[in-house]
Coordinates of C-alpha atoms in Angstrom, one line a residue:
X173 CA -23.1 -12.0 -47.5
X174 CA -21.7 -11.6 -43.8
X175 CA -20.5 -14.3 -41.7
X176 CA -23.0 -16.1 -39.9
X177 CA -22.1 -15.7 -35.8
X178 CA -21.8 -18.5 -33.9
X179 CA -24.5 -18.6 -31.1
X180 CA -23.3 -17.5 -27.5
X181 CA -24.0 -19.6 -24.7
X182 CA -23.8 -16.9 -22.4
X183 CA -27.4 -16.3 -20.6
X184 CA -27.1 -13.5 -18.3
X185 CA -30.0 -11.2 -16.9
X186 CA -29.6 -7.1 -16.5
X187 CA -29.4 -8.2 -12.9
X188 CA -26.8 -10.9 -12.7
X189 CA -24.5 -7.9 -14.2
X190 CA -24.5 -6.2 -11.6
X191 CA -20.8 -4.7 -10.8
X192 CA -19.0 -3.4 -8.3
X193 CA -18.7 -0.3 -7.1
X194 CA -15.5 1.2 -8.6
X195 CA -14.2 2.2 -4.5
X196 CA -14.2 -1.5 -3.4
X197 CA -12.1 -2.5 -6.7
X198 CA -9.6 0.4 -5.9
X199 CA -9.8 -0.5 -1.9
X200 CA -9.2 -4.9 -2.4
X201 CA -6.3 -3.5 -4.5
X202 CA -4.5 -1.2 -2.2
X203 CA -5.1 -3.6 0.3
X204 CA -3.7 -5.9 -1.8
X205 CA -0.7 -4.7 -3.0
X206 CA 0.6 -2.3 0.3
X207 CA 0.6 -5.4 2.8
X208 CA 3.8 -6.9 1.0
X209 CA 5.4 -4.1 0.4
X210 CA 5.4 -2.8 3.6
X211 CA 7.1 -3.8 7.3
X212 CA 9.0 -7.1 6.2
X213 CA 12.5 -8.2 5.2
X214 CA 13.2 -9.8 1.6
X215 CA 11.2 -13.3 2.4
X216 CA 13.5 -16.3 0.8
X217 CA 16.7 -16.6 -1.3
X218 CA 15.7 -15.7 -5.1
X219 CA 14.0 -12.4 -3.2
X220 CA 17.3 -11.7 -1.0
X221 CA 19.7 -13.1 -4.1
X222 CA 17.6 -11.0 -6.3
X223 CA 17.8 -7.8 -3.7
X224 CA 21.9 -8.4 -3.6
X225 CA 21.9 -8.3 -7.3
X226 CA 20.2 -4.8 -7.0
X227 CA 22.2 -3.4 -4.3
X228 CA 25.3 -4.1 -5.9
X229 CA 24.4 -2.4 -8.7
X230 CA 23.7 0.9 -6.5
X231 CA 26.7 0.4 -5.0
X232 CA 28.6 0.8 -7.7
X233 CA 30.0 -2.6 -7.2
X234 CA 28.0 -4.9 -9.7
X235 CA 28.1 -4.5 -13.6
X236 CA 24.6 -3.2 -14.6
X237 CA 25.1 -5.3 -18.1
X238 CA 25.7 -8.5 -16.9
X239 CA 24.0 -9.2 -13.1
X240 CA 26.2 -10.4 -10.4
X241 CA 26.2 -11.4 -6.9
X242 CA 29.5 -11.4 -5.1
X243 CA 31.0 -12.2 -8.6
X244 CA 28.6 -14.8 -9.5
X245 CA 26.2 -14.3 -12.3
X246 CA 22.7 -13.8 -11.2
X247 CA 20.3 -16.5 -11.1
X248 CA 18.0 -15.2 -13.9
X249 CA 19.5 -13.5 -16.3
X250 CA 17.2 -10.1 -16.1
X251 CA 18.6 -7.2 -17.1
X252 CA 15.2 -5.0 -16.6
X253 CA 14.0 -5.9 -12.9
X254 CA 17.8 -5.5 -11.3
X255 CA 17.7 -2.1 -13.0
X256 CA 14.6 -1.1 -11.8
X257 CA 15.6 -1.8 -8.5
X258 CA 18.9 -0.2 -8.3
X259 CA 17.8 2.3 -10.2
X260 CA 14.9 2.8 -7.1
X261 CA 18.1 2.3 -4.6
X262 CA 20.2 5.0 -5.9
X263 CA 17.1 8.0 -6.3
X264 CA 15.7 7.2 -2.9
X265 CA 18.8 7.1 -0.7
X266 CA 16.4 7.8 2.6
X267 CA 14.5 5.1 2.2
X268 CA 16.0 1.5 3.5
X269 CA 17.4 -0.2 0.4
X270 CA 14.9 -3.2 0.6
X271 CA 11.9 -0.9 0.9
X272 CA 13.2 1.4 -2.3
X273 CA 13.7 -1.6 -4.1
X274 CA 9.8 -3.3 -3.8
X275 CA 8.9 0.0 -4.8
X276 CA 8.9 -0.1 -8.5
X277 CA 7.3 -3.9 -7.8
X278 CA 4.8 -2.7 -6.1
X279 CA 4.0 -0.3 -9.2
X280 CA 4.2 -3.5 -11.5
X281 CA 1.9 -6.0 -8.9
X282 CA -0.9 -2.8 -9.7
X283 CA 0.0 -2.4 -13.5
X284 CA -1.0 -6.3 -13.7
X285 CA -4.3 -5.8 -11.9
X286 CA -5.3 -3.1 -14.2
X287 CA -4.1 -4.5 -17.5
X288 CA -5.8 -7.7 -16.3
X289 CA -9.5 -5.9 -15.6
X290 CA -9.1 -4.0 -18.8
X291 CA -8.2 -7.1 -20.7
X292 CA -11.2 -8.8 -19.9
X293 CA -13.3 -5.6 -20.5
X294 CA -12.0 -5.6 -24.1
X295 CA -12.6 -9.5 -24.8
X296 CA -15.9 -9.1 -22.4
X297 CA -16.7 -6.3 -25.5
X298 CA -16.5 -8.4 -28.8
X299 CA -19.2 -9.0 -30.6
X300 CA -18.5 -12.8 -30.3
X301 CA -18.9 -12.4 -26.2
X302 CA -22.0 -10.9 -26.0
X303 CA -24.6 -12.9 -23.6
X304 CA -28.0 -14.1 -25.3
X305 CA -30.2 -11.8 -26.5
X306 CA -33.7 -12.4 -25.0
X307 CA -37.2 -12.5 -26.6
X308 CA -38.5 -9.8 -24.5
X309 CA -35.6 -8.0 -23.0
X310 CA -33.9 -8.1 -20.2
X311 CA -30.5 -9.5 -21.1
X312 CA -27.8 -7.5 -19.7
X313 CA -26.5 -4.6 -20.7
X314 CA -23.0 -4.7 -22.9
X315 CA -20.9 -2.8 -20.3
X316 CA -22.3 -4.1 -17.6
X317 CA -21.8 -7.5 -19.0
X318 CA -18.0 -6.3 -19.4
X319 CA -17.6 -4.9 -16.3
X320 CA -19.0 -8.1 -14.5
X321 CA -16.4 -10.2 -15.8
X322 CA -13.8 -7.7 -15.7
X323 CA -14.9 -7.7 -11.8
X324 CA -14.4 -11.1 -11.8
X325 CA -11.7 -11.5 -13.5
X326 CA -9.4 -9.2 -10.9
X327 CA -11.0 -11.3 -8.2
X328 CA -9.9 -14.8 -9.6
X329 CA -6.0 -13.2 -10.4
X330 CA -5.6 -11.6 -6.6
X331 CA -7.1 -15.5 -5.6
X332 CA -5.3 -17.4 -7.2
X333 CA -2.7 -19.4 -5.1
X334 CA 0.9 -18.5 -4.9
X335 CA 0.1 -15.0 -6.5
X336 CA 0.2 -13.5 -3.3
X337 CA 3.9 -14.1 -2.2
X338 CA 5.5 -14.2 -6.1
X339 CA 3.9 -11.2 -7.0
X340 CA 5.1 -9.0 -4.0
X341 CA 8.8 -10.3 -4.0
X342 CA 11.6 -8.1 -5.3
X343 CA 12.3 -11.0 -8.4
X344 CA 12.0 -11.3 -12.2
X345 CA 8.9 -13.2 -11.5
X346 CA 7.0 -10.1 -10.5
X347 CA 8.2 -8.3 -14.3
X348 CA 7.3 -11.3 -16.0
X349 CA 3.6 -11.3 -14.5
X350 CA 3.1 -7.5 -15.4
X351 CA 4.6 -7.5 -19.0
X352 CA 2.5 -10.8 -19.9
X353 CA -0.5 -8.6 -18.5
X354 CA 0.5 -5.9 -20.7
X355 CA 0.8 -8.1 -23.4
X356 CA -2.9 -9.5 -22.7
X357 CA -4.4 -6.1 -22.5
X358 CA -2.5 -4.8 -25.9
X359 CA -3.5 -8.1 -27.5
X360 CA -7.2 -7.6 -26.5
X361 CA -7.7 -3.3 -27.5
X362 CA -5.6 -4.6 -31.0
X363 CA -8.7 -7.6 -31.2
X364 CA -11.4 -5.4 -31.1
X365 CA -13.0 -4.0 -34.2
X366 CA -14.0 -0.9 -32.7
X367 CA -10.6 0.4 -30.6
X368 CA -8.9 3.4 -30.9
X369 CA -5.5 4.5 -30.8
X370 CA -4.7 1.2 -32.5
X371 CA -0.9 2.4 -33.1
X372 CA -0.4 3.1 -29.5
X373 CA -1.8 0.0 -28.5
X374 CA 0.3 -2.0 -30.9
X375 CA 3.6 -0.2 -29.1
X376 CA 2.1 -1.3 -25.6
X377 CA 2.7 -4.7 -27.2
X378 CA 5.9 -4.1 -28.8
X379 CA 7.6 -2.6 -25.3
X380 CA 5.5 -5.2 -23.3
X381 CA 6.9 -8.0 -25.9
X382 CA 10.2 -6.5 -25.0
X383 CA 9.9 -5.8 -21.4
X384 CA 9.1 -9.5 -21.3
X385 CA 12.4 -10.8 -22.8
X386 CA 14.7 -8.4 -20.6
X387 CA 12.8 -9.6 -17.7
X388 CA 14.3 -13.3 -17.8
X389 CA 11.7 -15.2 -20.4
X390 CA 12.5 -14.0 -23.8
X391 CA 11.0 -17.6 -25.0
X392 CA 7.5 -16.6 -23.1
X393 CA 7.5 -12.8 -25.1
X394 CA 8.3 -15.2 -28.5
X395 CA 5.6 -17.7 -27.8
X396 CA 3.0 -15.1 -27.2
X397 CA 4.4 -12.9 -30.2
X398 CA 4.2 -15.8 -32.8
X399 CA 0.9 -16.7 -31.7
X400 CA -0.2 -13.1 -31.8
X401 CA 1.3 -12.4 -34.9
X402 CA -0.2 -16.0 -36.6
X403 CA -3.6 -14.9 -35.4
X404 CA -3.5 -11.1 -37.1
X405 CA -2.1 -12.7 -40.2
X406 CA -5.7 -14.9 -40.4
X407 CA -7.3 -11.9 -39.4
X408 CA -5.8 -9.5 -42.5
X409 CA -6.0 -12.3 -44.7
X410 CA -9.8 -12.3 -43.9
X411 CA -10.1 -9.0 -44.4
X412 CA -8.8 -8.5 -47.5
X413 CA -10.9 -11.3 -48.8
X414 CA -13.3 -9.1 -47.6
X415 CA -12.2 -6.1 -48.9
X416 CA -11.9 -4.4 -46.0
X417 CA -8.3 -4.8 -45.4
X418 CA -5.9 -1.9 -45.3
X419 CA -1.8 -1.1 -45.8
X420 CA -2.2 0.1 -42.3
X421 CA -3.0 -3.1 -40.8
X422 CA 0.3 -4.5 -42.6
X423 CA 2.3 -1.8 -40.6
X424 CA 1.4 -2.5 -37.6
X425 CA 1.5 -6.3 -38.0
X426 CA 5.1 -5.6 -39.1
X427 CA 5.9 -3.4 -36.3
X428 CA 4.6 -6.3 -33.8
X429 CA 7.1 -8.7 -35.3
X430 CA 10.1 -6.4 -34.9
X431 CA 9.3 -7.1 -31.7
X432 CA 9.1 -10.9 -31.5
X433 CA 11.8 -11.3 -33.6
X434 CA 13.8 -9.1 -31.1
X435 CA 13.0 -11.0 -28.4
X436 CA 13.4 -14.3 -30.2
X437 CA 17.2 -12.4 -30.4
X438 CA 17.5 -12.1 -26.6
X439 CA 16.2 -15.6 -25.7

């Protein structure tokens, strides 16, 4: 006997679903993202201490294992965004260093407005998220439903105050924000019952998991991991109560929790 679904309280007509068209999406984010990357100096001291950090490194001067400014450890301990940015310094030497530099954070501001829509596509597509069905039709359609809340989901995160300065300066906070999109989006294709490519989609987690603890908040990528990893432990355990559980699931759970528990090593 299957589980009995709980009932949704979403009630949303064909017509409230209505999204929007893909060109505006791609237009709010380019507008978005090129305005701070763009025509301006390093904005406050964790972005210019953050900067220093990089362009010592580039310079040869700074020790690309252990970050230093002038001889002084970094601030945040973050071995992957100083790298990114020297590493941006050193293979566009035309380019003024600061402007290299916000390049590959520019690329990260954009990866956590994508994973962020496609997050809440996935969730928006589980069978527990689907609006009310009505008596004589109507009800929205699936995707549209998905794409609705995908819609407003990007539209809340490029909102929501204080984004707008921390996500376009050249500091760990800017990795941090991407990988713990990443990690949302991997979390939500490995959630539903019906995605492919479930392997690669658990290594999105594992390198997001990762990229997470080398970007300064290897207790964040543990926290998330543990509560990922406790939440697919219920969810085998269900299924093989069911019978419908497999060794493959096992792998990839164990494959996750390499990655947590390498994180948990770098915290």
């Amino acid at each position: 006997m299957s589980e009995l679904q709980p009932p949704s309280p979403a009630i949303v007509t064909r017509l409230a679903a209505r999204r929007l068209p893909r060109w505006i999406l791609l237009l709010l984010g380019l507008i978005y993202v090129l305005p701070g990357l763009i025509g301006r100096q390093p904005w406050r001291g964790p972005e210019l201490a953050s900067f220093g950090v990089m362009l010592d490194m580039a310079q040869g001067s700074g020790n690309w294992l252990q970050p230093q400014l002038l001889g002084e450890p970094a601030a945040v301990q973050a071995w992957l965004p100083y790298w990114l940015g020297a590493a941006a310094i050193e293979l566009l030497p035309w380019l003024p260093a600061d402007l290299a530099a916000r390049l590959p954070f520019g690329l990260l501001l954009g990866l956590s407005l994508a994973c962020t829509w496609y997050a809440t596509y996935h969730l928006a597509r589980l069978p527990a998220a689907q609006p009310v069905a009505f008596a004589f039709g109507g009800e929205a359609d699936p995707v549209d439903y998905a794409r609705a809340l995908a819609d407003a989901a990007l539209l809340a995160l490029v909102a929501s105050l204080g984004l707008a300065q921390l996500a376009h300066e050249t500091t760990p906070d800017a990795a941090q924000l991407a990988f713990a999109s990443l990690i949302l989006y991997a979390c939500a294709r490995l959630a539903s019952p019906n995605a492919r490519w479930r392997s690669l989609s658990a290594l999105t987690w594992w390198l997001a998991t990762v990229g997470l603890a080398l970007s300064g908040a290897p207790w964040i990528g543990l926290v998330l991991g543990c509560g990922w990893l406790l939440w697919s432990l219920a969810g085998i355990c269900r299924s093989r109560a069911s019978n419908q559980g497999g060794q493959r699931e096992w792998l990839l759970l164990a494959f996750c929790a390499s990655g947590t528990l390498l994180a948990g090593l770098l915290a």
